[in-house]
C-alpha cells in the first residue's frame, strides 16, 4: 500500500489545471447503457472510481477504452445484466447502473452496496421511485432484483430527501420509460444538470433542468444516439486547490474551472478574507494575512457542499477565532477530525457540529485517510504542519483526485509517494 510523506510548511505557486468531474463522469458513463452507438467522452478524469465503473460495464459485456482523458464506450453487445458484489462493494456509485439496465432490458440484478465510512447511505429512495415506475423489486442474498418485463412507466415521483445519484438513476430510467416522469425535490447539482443536458441533446425531451422539478419524456425503450461530449470541470477538486492556496497563504491560479458551480465555496472564502480574481475559466486566489473564522452549514446544491466540509475544517484551524461547521448530509462525516487532532488541531465535536478553535500550530505526525475528502484535508493540513506528516491508506485519494500529489509537487509542495 502507498502512503504520502509531506514535509512542511509549504508555500505553493503557479497554475494548476482542474480535471473533469468524477461525480459528473460516473452517471454519464452509466448513461452509455442507453446508447445505440459507441459513445466518446472527453475531459474524463483518470481515477480509480472511473476505472471501477468501466470495469463493471466490461463485466456486463461492454467494450471501453480510456486514454489521454478520453473514453470510448460501446454497450451494444451487452451479455449480462448482473452487477456483482465484488465490484459494487468497492464503489457505491455502481448503483447508477440500476436505472439504465432496468429501463433497457426490463430486468437486472445489482448488488447492495454495503457499508460506508461517512454514513449509512441507503438506496431506499432509488428503489421506491423505480417501484412507482412499475418495477417489481426484491432483495435477495444481498442483491436488488428488479423486473419490469414490459418496460418502465412514467410516474410522478416525490423524493422524501434530495438525492444526487437517486435523481440521476431515475432520470436515466425515465429516459427509456413509456410516457412522462416528473421528479419533485430533484437534486440540482451541476453533475445532474450535465446528465440531463446530454440526454436532451440525445433526443430525450427534458424540462426543468437545474430546478427541483424535472420532467422527462421517455423514448418507449428506444435506445438513443449520444454524440461526443466533454465532462464539466470538477468543482470539488477546484475548491480543494482554492483551500490549498488559502491554507498555505499562497497565490495560485486554477484553470479549466466553472466559477458558477463554485458560488457557495467562493462566497465562504471571501467571507474568510480571501481575495480572488475570476476571469473566464480561471480563478486566481491571493494570500491573506488574517483568515477570518466562519460558520458553515453543509446542504444540497446550490448551498455549501458536504464534499468541501473536510477541506474547510482544515482551513478553519488557521482562522483567527472560533469557527463552527455543521454537517447536515451525512451522519458520520467527521472521521478526519481525530486525524487533524493528531496534527495538533483544536476541534470539538458536538453531534453534527465541529467547533474549531483557530490559530492552531500544526506539527507533522502519522495519520490515516478515512474517505476521499478526508484524505485531501490531511494533505492540506500536512502542507502547513511543521516537519514530516505521513498519510496512510491514500488509496482513498486515488479514487477521486487525478494526480493530486504530482499537481501539488509541480506547485512547489514537498510530497513523496512511498510504499508501506
Ligand atoms: C453524491 O452521493 C456524491 N457521490 C457524494 O460525493 C456527495 O457527498 C453526495 O452526493 C452529496 O452531495 C456521487 O455523486 C458519486 P445522496 P450520493 O444520495 O448520491 C440520503 C465524494 O466524496 N439518502 O445525495 O450517494 C443519504 O444517506 C462523494 O465524491 C437516503 O436516505 O448522495 C444522504 O444523507 C462522497 N436514501 C442524503 O440522502 C437514498 O435512497 C444525500 O445523499 C439516497 C440517499
CSV table of C-alpha atoms and ligand atoms in Angstrom, one decimal:
chain,number,residue,atom,x,y,z
A,1,UNK,CA,0.0,0.0,0.0
A,2,UNK,CA,1.2,3.5,-0.8
A,3,UNK,CA,1.5,6.4,1.6
A,4,UNK,CA,2.3,10.1,1.3
A,5,UNK,CA,5.2,11.8,3.1
A,6,UNK,CA,4.8,15.5,3.3
A,7,UNK,CA,7.4,17.9,4.7
A,8,UNK,CA,6.0,21.2,5.8
A,9,UNK,CA,5.5,24.0,6.0
A,10,UNK,CA,5.0,24.5,2.2
A,11,UNK,CA,4.3,27.5,0.0
A,12,UNK,CA,2.6,27.0,-3.3
A,13,UNK,CA,2.8,29.0,-6.5
A,14,UNK,CA,1.8,28.7,-10.2
A,15,UNK,CA,-1.0,27.3,-12.1
A,16,UNK,CA,-3.0,24.1,-11.9
A,17,UNK,CA,-5.4,22.6,-14.4
A,18,UNK,CA,-8.6,21.2,-12.9
A,19,UNK,CA,-9.7,17.7,-14.2
A,20,UNK,CA,-13.1,16.6,-15.4
A,21,UNK,CA,-15.6,16.0,-12.6
A,22,UNK,CA,-15.6,12.4,-11.2
A,23,UNK,CA,-19.1,12.8,-9.9
A,24,UNK,CA,-20.4,14.0,-13.3
A,25,UNK,CA,-18.5,11.3,-15.2
A,26,UNK,CA,-19.9,8.4,-13.2
A,27,UNK,CA,-23.6,8.9,-14.1
A,28,UNK,CA,-22.5,9.9,-17.7
A,29,UNK,CA,-20.7,6.6,-18.0
A,30,UNK,CA,-23.7,4.7,-16.7
A,31,UNK,CA,-25.8,6.6,-19.2
A,32,UNK,CA,-23.9,5.0,-22.1
A,33,UNK,CA,-26.1,1.9,-21.3
A,34,UNK,CA,-28.9,3.8,-23.0
A,35,UNK,CA,-26.9,4.4,-26.3
A,36,UNK,CA,-27.4,2.8,-29.7
A,37,UNK,CA,-23.9,3.9,-30.7
A,38,UNK,CA,-20.3,3.9,-29.4
A,39,UNK,CA,-20.0,6.9,-27.1
A,40,UNK,CA,-17.0,9.2,-26.9
A,41,UNK,CA,-16.5,11.3,-23.7
A,42,UNK,CA,-13.6,13.7,-23.3
A,43,UNK,CA,-12.2,15.6,-20.2
A,44,UNK,CA,-12.5,12.3,-18.4
A,45,UNK,CA,-10.5,12.1,-15.1
A,46,UNK,CA,-8.4,9.0,-14.9
A,47,UNK,CA,-9.1,8.0,-11.3
A,48,UNK,CA,-9.8,4.6,-9.7
A,49,UNK,CA,-13.6,5.2,-9.3
A,50,UNK,CA,-13.9,5.8,-13.1
A,51,UNK,CA,-11.9,2.7,-13.9
A,52,UNK,CA,-14.1,0.7,-11.5
A,53,UNK,CA,-17.3,1.7,-13.3
A,54,UNK,CA,-15.7,1.0,-16.7
A,55,UNK,CA,-14.7,-2.5,-15.4
A,56,UNK,CA,-18.3,-3.0,-14.2
A,57,UNK,CA,-19.5,-2.2,-17.7
A,58,UNK,CA,-16.9,-4.5,-19.2
A,59,UNK,CA,-18.1,-7.3,-16.9
A,60,UNK,CA,-21.5,-6.8,-18.5
A,61,UNK,CA,-20.1,-7.2,-22.0
A,62,UNK,CA,-19.3,-3.6,-22.9
A,63,UNK,CA,-16.0,-2.6,-24.6
A,64,UNK,CA,-14.3,0.5,-23.2
A,65,UNK,CA,-11.1,2.3,-24.0
A,66,UNK,CA,-9.7,5.1,-21.7
A,67,UNK,CA,-6.6,7.0,-22.9
A,68,UNK,CA,-5.4,10.6,-22.6
A,69,UNK,CA,-8.5,11.6,-20.7
A,70,UNK,CA,-10.8,10.4,-23.4
A,71,UNK,CA,-13.0,7.3,-23.1
A,72,UNK,CA,-15.0,5.4,-25.7
A,73,UNK,CA,-17.7,3.0,-24.5
A,74,UNK,CA,-19.7,0.6,-26.5
A,75,UNK,CA,-22.6,-1.2,-24.7
A,76,UNK,CA,-24.4,-2.5,-27.7
A,77,UNK,CA,-23.5,-6.2,-27.3
A,78,UNK,CA,-24.2,-6.5,-23.6
A,79,UNK,CA,-24.4,-10.1,-22.5
A,80,UNK,CA,-25.1,-9.7,-18.7
A,81,UNK,CA,-27.4,-7.6,-16.6
A,82,UNK,CA,-25.9,-8.5,-13.2
A,83,UNK,CA,-23.6,-6.1,-11.3
A,84,UNK,CA,-21.8,-8.3,-8.9
A,85,UNK,CA,-20.8,-7.7,-5.2
A,86,UNK,CA,-17.1,-7.9,-5.8
A,87,UNK,CA,-17.2,-4.7,-7.8
A,88,UNK,CA,-20.2,-2.9,-6.2
A,89,UNK,CA,-18.7,-3.2,-2.7
A,90,UNK,CA,-15.7,-1.2,-3.8
A,91,UNK,CA,-17.8,1.7,-5.1
A,92,UNK,CA,-21.3,2.7,-4.0
A,93,UNK,CA,-21.8,4.8,-7.2
A,94,UNK,CA,-22.1,1.4,-9.0
A,95,UNK,CA,-25.8,1.7,-8.1
A,96,UNK,CA,-26.0,4.1,-11.0
A,97,UNK,CA,-26.4,1.2,-13.4
A,98,UNK,CA,-29.6,0.0,-11.8
A,99,UNK,CA,-31.9,2.6,-13.6
A,100,UNK,CA,-30.5,2.3,-17.1
A,101,UNK,CA,-30.1,-1.5,-17.0
A,102,UNK,CA,-33.7,-2.0,-15.9
A,103,UNK,CA,-35.1,0.5,-18.3
A,104,UNK,CA,-33.2,-1.1,-21.3
A,105,UNK,CA,-33.6,-4.8,-20.5
A,106,UNK,CA,-36.7,-5.0,-18.3
A,107,UNK,CA,-34.7,-6.9,-15.6
A,108,UNK,CA,-31.4,-6.7,-13.8
A,109,UNK,CA,-29.6,-7.6,-10.6
A,110,UNK,CA,-27.4,-5.1,-8.7
A,111,UNK,CA,-25.6,-5.9,-5.5
A,112,UNK,CA,-26.5,-3.8,-2.5
A,113,UNK,CA,-23.5,-1.5,-1.9
A,114,UNK,CA,-23.0,-2.3,1.8
A,115,UNK,CA,-21.2,-0.2,4.5
A,116,UNK,CA,-19.7,3.3,4.0
A,117,UNK,CA,-17.3,5.3,6.1
A,118,UNK,CA,-19.3,8.6,6.0
A,119,UNK,CA,-22.8,7.3,6.9
A,120,UNK,CA,-25.4,4.7,6.2
A,121,UNK,CA,-26.2,5.9,2.7
A,122,UNK,CA,-29.3,3.8,2.0
A,123,UNK,CA,-30.7,3.4,-1.5
A,124,UNK,CA,-34.3,3.2,-0.5
A,125,UNK,CA,-35.3,6.3,-2.4
A,126,UNK,CA,-33.9,4.9,-5.7
A,127,UNK,CA,-35.9,1.6,-5.2
A,128,UNK,CA,-39.1,3.3,-4.1
A,129,UNK,CA,-39.1,5.6,-7.2
A,130,UNK,CA,-38.4,2.6,-9.6
A,131,UNK,CA,-41.4,0.8,-7.9
A,132,UNK,CA,-43.5,3.8,-8.6
A,133,UNK,CA,-42.4,3.4,-12.3
A,134,UNK,CA,-43.9,-0.2,-12.2
A,135,UNK,CA,-40.8,-2.2,-11.3
A,136,UNK,CA,-41.1,-5.2,-9.1
A,137,UNK,CA,-38.1,-5.1,-6.6
A,138,UNK,CA,-37.0,-7.9,-4.4
A,139,UNK,CA,-34.0,-8.0,-2.2
A,140,UNK,CA,-32.4,-11.5,-2.1
A,141,UNK,CA,-29.0,-12.7,-0.9
A,142,UNK,CA,-27.6,-9.1,-0.9
A,143,UNK,CA,-28.9,-8.3,-4.4
A,144,UNK,CA,-31.5,-5.9,-5.7
A,145,UNK,CA,-33.5,-8.0,-8.2
A,146,UNK,CA,-35.5,-5.6,-10.4
A,147,UNK,CA,-38.1,-6.6,-13.0
A,148,UNK,CA,-40.2,-4.6,-15.4
A,149,UNK,CA,-40.9,-7.0,-18.3
A,150,UNK,CA,-42.9,-4.5,-20.3
A,151,UNK,CA,-40.6,-1.6,-19.6
A,152,UNK,CA,-40.9,1.1,-17.0
A,153,UNK,CA,-43.9,3.5,-16.9
A,154,UNK,CA,-43.6,7.2,-16.4
A,155,UNK,CA,-44.6,8.3,-12.9
A,156,UNK,CA,-45.0,11.3,-10.6
A,157,UNK,CA,-42.1,10.9,-8.1
A,158,UNK,CA,-41.6,12.9,-5.0
A,159,UNK,CA,-38.3,12.3,-3.3
A,160,UNK,CA,-38.5,12.5,0.5
A,161,UNK,CA,-34.9,13.8,0.5
A,162,UNK,CA,-32.8,15.3,-2.2
A,163,UNK,CA,-30.6,12.6,-3.5
A,164,UNK,CA,-27.9,13.2,-6.2
A,165,UNK,CA,-27.4,9.6,-7.5
A,166,UNK,CA,-31.1,8.9,-6.8
A,167,UNK,CA,-32.1,11.7,-9.2
A,168,UNK,CA,-29.5,10.6,-11.8
A,169,UNK,CA,-30.7,7.0,-11.6
A,170,UNK,CA,-34.4,7.9,-12.1
A,171,UNK,CA,-33.7,10.4,-14.9
A,172,UNK,CA,-31.9,7.7,-16.8
A,173,UNK,CA,-34.7,5.2,-16.1
A,174,UNK,CA,-37.3,7.7,-17.2
A,175,UNK,CA,-35.4,8.4,-20.4
A,176,UNK,CA,-36.3,5.0,-21.8
A,177,UNK,CA,-39.6,4.6,-20.0
A,178,UNK,CA,-43.1,4.8,-21.5
A,179,UNK,CA,-44.6,8.3,-21.1
A,180,UNK,CA,-43.8,11.2,-18.8
A,181,UNK,CA,-41.9,11.1,-15.5
A,182,UNK,CA,-41.9,14.1,-13.1
A,183,UNK,CA,-39.4,14.2,-10.3
A,184,UNK,CA,-40.2,16.6,-7.5
A,185,UNK,CA,-37.5,17.5,-5.0
A,186,UNK,CA,-34.9,16.6,-7.6
A,187,UNK,CA,-31.2,17.3,-7.0
A,188,UNK,CA,-29.9,20.5,-8.7
A,189,UNK,CA,-26.2,19.7,-8.6
A,190,UNK,CA,-24.2,20.6,-11.8
A,191,UNK,CA,-23.5,16.9,-12.2
A,192,UNK,CA,-27.2,16.1,-12.5
A,193,UNK,CA,-27.6,19.1,-14.8
A,194,UNK,CA,-25.0,17.8,-17.2
A,195,UNK,CA,-26.6,14.4,-17.3
A,196,UNK,CA,-30.0,15.9,-18.2
A,197,UNK,CA,-28.4,18.2,-20.8
A,198,UNK,CA,-26.6,15.3,-22.6
A,199,UNK,CA,-29.8,13.2,-22.6
A,200,UNK,CA,-31.7,16.2,-24.0
A,201,UNK,CA,-29.1,16.7,-26.7
A,202,UNK,CA,-29.6,12.9,-27.5
A,203,UNK,CA,-33.3,13.4,-28.2
A,204,UNK,CA,-34.9,12.9,-24.8
A,205,UNK,CA,-37.2,15.9,-24.1
A,206,UNK,CA,-36.4,17.1,-20.5
A,207,UNK,CA,-37.9,20.1,-18.8
A,208,UNK,CA,-36.9,21.9,-15.6
A,209,UNK,CA,-33.2,21.1,-15.9
A,210,UNK,CA,-31.3,22.6,-12.9
A,211,UNK,CA,-34.6,23.1,-11.0
A,212,UNK,CA,-36.0,20.9,-8.2
A,213,UNK,CA,-38.8,19.7,-10.6
A,214,UNK,CA,-37.6,17.7,-13.6
A,215,UNK,CA,-39.9,16.3,-16.3
A,216,UNK,CA,-38.6,13.6,-18.6
A,217,UNK,CA,-40.5,12.2,-21.7
A,218,UNK,CA,-39.4,8.6,-22.2
A,219,UNK,CA,-38.5,7.0,-25.5
A,220,UNK,CA,-40.6,3.8,-25.2
A,221,UNK,CA,-37.5,1.7,-24.7
A,222,UNK,CA,-35.8,3.0,-27.9
A,223,UNK,CA,-32.1,3.4,-27.4
A,224,UNK,CA,-30.6,6.9,-28.1
A,225,UNK,CA,-27.8,8.3,-30.1
A,226,UNK,CA,-25.3,10.1,-27.9
A,227,UNK,CA,-22.9,12.5,-29.7
A,228,UNK,CA,-19.3,13.1,-28.3
A,229,UNK,CA,-19.2,15.5,-25.3
A,230,UNK,CA,-16.9,16.7,-22.7
A,231,UNK,CA,-17.3,16.3,-18.9
A,232,UNK,CA,-17.7,19.5,-16.8
A,233,UNK,CA,-14.7,20.5,-14.6
A,234,UNK,CA,-14.6,19.1,-11.1
A,235,UNK,CA,-15.9,21.8,-8.7
A,236,UNK,CA,-14.7,19.8,-5.6
A,237,UNK,CA,-11.2,19.4,-7.0
A,238,UNK,CA,-11.2,23.2,-7.8
A,239,UNK,CA,-12.4,24.0,-4.3
A,240,UNK,CA,-9.7,21.8,-2.8
A,241,UNK,CA,-7.0,23.7,-4.6
A,242,UNK,CA,-8.5,27.0,-3.6
A,243,UNK,CA,-8.3,25.8,0.0
A,244,UNK,CA,-4.7,24.6,-0.6
A,245,UNK,CA,-3.8,28.1,-1.6
A,246,UNK,CA,-5.7,29.7,1.3
A,247,UNK,CA,-4.2,27.5,4.0
A,248,UNK,CA,-0.6,27.8,2.7
A,249,UNK,CA,-1.1,31.5,2.2
A,250,UNK,CA,-0.1,31.2,-1.5
A,251,UNK,CA,-1.0,32.8,-4.8
A,252,UNK,CA,-2.4,30.2,-7.1
A,253,UNK,CA,-4.2,30.2,-10.4
A,254,UNK,CA,-6.6,27.3,-11.1
A,255,UNK,CA,-7.6,26.8,-14.7
A,256,UNK,CA,-10.4,24.9,-16.5
A,257,UNK,CA,-13.0,25.8,-13.9
A,258,UNK,CA,-16.6,26.9,-13.8
A,259,UNK,CA,-16.9,29.6,-11.2
A,260,UNK,CA,-20.7,29.4,-11.4
A,261,UNK,CA,-20.5,25.9,-10.0
A,262,UNK,CA,-18.4,27.2,-7.0
A,263,UNK,CA,-20.5,30.1,-5.8
A,264,UNK,CA,-21.1,28.9,-2.2
A,265,UNK,CA,-17.4,28.0,-1.9
A,266,UNK,CA,-16.1,31.3,-3.3
A,267,UNK,CA,-18.5,33.2,-1.1
A,268,UNK,CA,-17.3,31.4,2.0
A,269,UNK,CA,-13.6,32.0,1.1
A,270,UNK,CA,-14.4,35.7,0.6
A,271,UNK,CA,-16.2,35.8,4.0
A,272,UNK,CA,-13.0,34.3,5.5
A,273,UNK,CA,-11.0,37.2,4.0
A,274,UNK,CA,-9.6,35.6,0.8
A,275,UNK,CA,-9.4,37.7,-2.4
A,276,UNK,CA,-9.9,36.1,-5.8
A,277,UNK,CA,-9.8,37.3,-9.4
A,278,UNK,CA,-12.2,35.4,-11.7
A,279,UNK,CA,-11.5,35.5,-15.5
A,280,UNK,CA,-13.4,33.2,-17.9
A,281,UNK,CA,-12.4,29.7,-16.9
A,282,UNK,CA,-9.8,30.5,-14.4
A,283,UNK,CA,-9.6,31.8,-10.8
A,284,UNK,CA,-6.5,33.4,-9.1
A,285,UNK,CA,-6.6,33.4,-5.4
A,286,UNK,CA,-4.2,35.6,-3.3
A,287,UNK,CA,-2.6,35.0,0.0
A,288,UNK,CA,-4.2,36.6,3.0
A,289,UNK,CA,-2.6,37.6,6.3
A,290,UNK,CA,-5.5,37.0,8.6
A,291,UNK,CA,-8.0,34.3,7.9
A,292,UNK,CA,-11.4,35.1,9.5
A,293,UNK,CA,-13.4,32.4,11.3
A,294,UNK,CA,-16.6,31.2,9.6
A,295,UNK,CA,-19.9,29.4,10.3
A,296,UNK,CA,-20.5,26.7,7.7
A,297,UNK,CA,-23.6,24.5,7.1
A,298,UNK,CA,-23.4,21.8,4.5
A,299,UNK,CA,-26.5,21.4,2.4
A,300,UNK,CA,-27.6,20.4,-1.1
A,301,UNK,CA,-26.5,22.5,-4.1
A,302,UNK,CA,-26.5,25.4,-4.5
A,303,UNK,CA,-25.7,25.7,-0.8
A,304,UNK,CA,-22.3,24.8,0.7
A,305,UNK,CA,-21.2,21.2,-0.4
A,306,UNK,CA,-20.6,18.4,2.0
A,307,UNK,CA,-17.7,17.4,-0.2
A,308,UNK,CA,-15.9,20.6,0.8
A,309,UNK,CA,-16.6,20.3,4.5
A,310,UNK,CA,-13.3,18.5,5.4
A,311,UNK,CA,-11.1,20.9,3.5
A,312,UNK,CA,-12.7,24.0,5.1
A,313,UNK,CA,-12.3,22.3,8.5
A,314,UNK,CA,-8.5,22.2,8.0
A,315,UNK,CA,-8.6,25.9,6.8
A,316,UNK,CA,-10.6,26.9,9.9
A,317,UNK,CA,-7.8,25.6,12.2
A,318,UNK,CA,-5.8,28.6,10.8
A,319,UNK,CA,-8.5,31.2,11.2
A,320,UNK,CA,-8.2,34.0,13.8
A,321,UNK,CA,-11.0,32.8,16.0
A,322,UNK,CA,-13.6,30.1,16.5
A,323,UNK,CA,-15.5,28.6,13.5
A,324,UNK,CA,-18.4,26.2,13.5
A,325,UNK,CA,-19.0,23.6,10.8
A,326,UNK,CA,-22.3,21.8,10.8
A,327,UNK,CA,-22.7,18.6,8.6
A,328,UNK,CA,-26.3,18.1,7.6
A,329,UNK,CA,-25.9,15.5,4.8
A,330,UNK,CA,-24.1,12.5,6.3
A,331,UNK,CA,-24.2,11.4,9.9
A,332,UNK,CA,-20.6,10.2,10.2
A,333,UNK,CA,-18.6,12.6,8.1
A,334,UNK,CA,-16.2,13.8,10.7
A,335,UNK,CA,-13.7,10.9,10.8
A,336,UNK,CA,-10.9,13.3,9.7
A,337,UNK,CA,-11.4,15.3,13.0
A,338,UNK,CA,-9.4,12.8,15.1
A,339,UNK,CA,-6.7,12.7,12.5
A,340,UNK,CA,-6.4,16.5,12.4
A,341,UNK,CA,-6.3,16.4,16.2
A,342,UNK,CA,-3.2,14.2,15.9
A,343,UNK,CA,-1.6,17.0,13.9
A,344,UNK,CA,-2.4,19.5,16.8
A,345,UNK,CA,-5.8,20.9,15.6
A,346,UNK,CA,-8.1,22.1,18.4
A,347,UNK,CA,-11.5,20.8,17.3
A,348,UNK,CA,-14.5,19.7,19.5
A,349,UNK,CA,-17.3,17.7,18.1
A,350,UNK,CA,-20.8,18.3,19.4
A,351,UNK,CA,-23.1,15.9,17.4
A,352,UNK,CA,-23.0,17.0,13.8
A,353,UNK,CA,-21.3,20.3,14.6
A,354,UNK,CA,-17.5,20.7,14.7
A,355,UNK,CA,-16.3,23.7,16.8
A,356,UNK,CA,-12.9,24.7,15.5
A,357,UNK,CA,-10.6,26.9,17.6
A,358,UNK,CA,-8.4,28.7,15.1
A,359,UNK,CA,-4.7,29.8,15.4
A,360,UNK,CA,-3.5,26.2,15.8
A,361,UNK,CA,0.1,25.4,15.2
A,362,UNK,CA,0.2,22.0,13.5
A,363,UNK,CA,3.0,19.5,13.8
A,364,UNK,CA,3.8,16.6,11.5
A,365,UNK,CA,2.5,13.1,12.5
A,366,UNK,CA,1.3,9.8,11.2
A,367,UNK,CA,-2.3,10.0,10.1
A,368,UNK,CA,-4.8,7.8,8.4
A,369,UNK,CA,-7.1,8.7,5.4
A,370,UNK,CA,-10.6,7.5,6.0
A,371,UNK,CA,-12.5,8.7,2.9
A,372,UNK,CA,-11.9,10.7,-0.3
A,373,UNK,CA,-12.4,14.2,1.0
A,374,UNK,CA,-11.0,13.4,4.4
A,375,UNK,CA,-7.8,12.4,2.6
A,376,UNK,CA,-7.4,15.7,0.9
A,377,UNK,CA,-7.9,17.6,4.1
A,378,UNK,CA,-5.0,15.7,5.6
A,379,UNK,CA,-2.8,16.7,2.7
A,380,UNK,CA,-3.8,20.4,3.2
A,381,UNK,CA,-3.0,20.1,6.9
A,382,UNK,CA,0.2,18.2,6.2
A,383,UNK,CA,1.4,21.0,3.9
A,384,UNK,CA,1.3,23.6,6.8
A,385,UNK,CA,2.4,21.2,9.6
A,386,UNK,CA,5.9,21.7,10.9
A,387,UNK,CA,8.1,18.7,10.0
A,388,UNK,CA,7.0,15.3,8.4
A,389,UNK,CA,3.5,14.1,8.0
A,390,UNK,CA,2.8,10.6,6.8
A,391,UNK,CA,-0.7,9.9,5.4
A,392,UNK,CA,-1.6,6.3,5.2
A,393,UNK,CA,-4.3,4.5,3.2
A,394,UNK,CA,-4.1,7.0,0.4
A,395,UNK,CA,-6.0,4.6,-1.9
A,396,UNK,CA,-9.0,6.8,-0.9
A,397,UNK,CA,-7.3,9.8,-2.6
A,398,UNK,CA,-6.6,7.8,-5.8
A,399,UNK,CA,-10.4,7.1,-6.1
A,400,UNK,CA,-11.3,10.7,-6.9
A,401,UNK,CA,-8.4,13.1,-7.2
A,402,UNK,CA,-6.5,12.9,-10.5
A,403,UNK,CA,-2.7,13.1,-9.9
A,404,UNK,CA,-3.1,15.1,-6.6
A,405,UNK,CA,0.5,14.5,-5.5
A,406,UNK,CA,2.0,15.3,-8.9
A,407,UNK,CA,-0.1,18.5,-9.3
A,408,UNK,CA,0.9,19.8,-5.8
A,409,UNK,CA,4.6,18.9,-6.3
A,410,UNK,CA,4.5,21.0,-9.5
A,411,UNK,CA,3.2,23.9,-7.4
A,412,UNK,CA,6.1,23.5,-5.0
A,413,UNK,CA,4.9,21.1,-2.3
A,414,UNK,CA,7.3,18.7,-0.8
A,415,UNK,CA,5.3,15.4,-1.1
A,416,UNK,CA,6.7,12.0,-1.8
A,417,UNK,CA,4.7,8.8,-2.5
A,418,UNK,CA,6.2,5.7,-0.9
A,419,UNK,CA,5.4,2.1,-0.3
A,420,UNK,CA,4.5,1.0,3.3
B,1,LIG,C1,-23.3,12.0,-4.1
B,1,LIG,O1,-23.5,10.9,-3.3
B,1,LIG,C2,-21.8,12.2,-4.3
B,1,LIG,N1,-21.4,11.0,-5.0
B,1,LIG,C3,-21.1,12.3,-3.0
B,1,LIG,O2,-19.8,12.6,-3.2
B,1,LIG,C4,-21.7,13.6,-2.3
B,1,LIG,O3,-21.1,13.7,-1.0
B,1,LIG,C5,-23.2,13.4,-2.1
B,1,LIG,O4,-23.8,13.2,-3.4
B,1,LIG,C6,-23.9,14.7,-1.6
B,1,LIG,O5,-23.6,15.8,-2.3
B,1,LIG,C7,-21.5,10.9,-6.3
B,1,LIG,O6,-22.0,11.7,-7.0
B,1,LIG,C8,-21.0,9.6,-6.9
B,1,LIG,P1,-27.2,11.5,-1.9
B,1,LIG,P2,-25.0,10.2,-3.2
B,1,LIG,O7,-28.0,10.3,-2.4
B,1,LIG,O8,-25.7,10.5,-4.4
B,1,LIG,C9,-29.7,10.1,1.9
B,1,LIG,C10,-17.5,12.2,-2.9
B,1,LIG,O9,-16.6,12.4,-2.0
B,1,LIG,N2,-30.3,9.1,1.1
B,1,LIG,O10,-27.4,12.8,-2.5
B,1,LIG,O11,-24.8,8.8,-2.7
B,1,LIG,C11,-28.2,9.9,2.1
B,1,LIG,O12,-28.0,8.9,3.2
B,1,LIG,C12,-18.8,11.6,-2.7
B,1,LIG,O13,-17.1,12.4,-4.1
B,1,LIG,C13,-31.3,8.3,1.6
B,1,LIG,O14,-31.7,8.4,2.7
B,1,LIG,O15,-25.6,11.1,-2.0
B,1,LIG,C14,-27.7,11.3,2.5
B,1,LIG,O16,-28.0,11.5,3.8
B,1,LIG,C15,-19.0,11.2,-1.3
B,1,LIG,N3,-31.9,7.3,0.7
B,1,LIG,C16,-28.6,12.2,1.6
B,1,LIG,O17,-29.7,11.4,1.3
B,1,LIG,C17,-31.5,7.2,-0.6
B,1,LIG,O18,-32.0,6.3,-1.2
B,1,LIG,C18,-27.9,12.6,0.3
B,1,LIG,O19,-27.3,11.5,-0.3
B,1,LIG,C19,-30.5,8.0,-1.1
B,1,LIG,C20,-29.9,9.0,-0.2
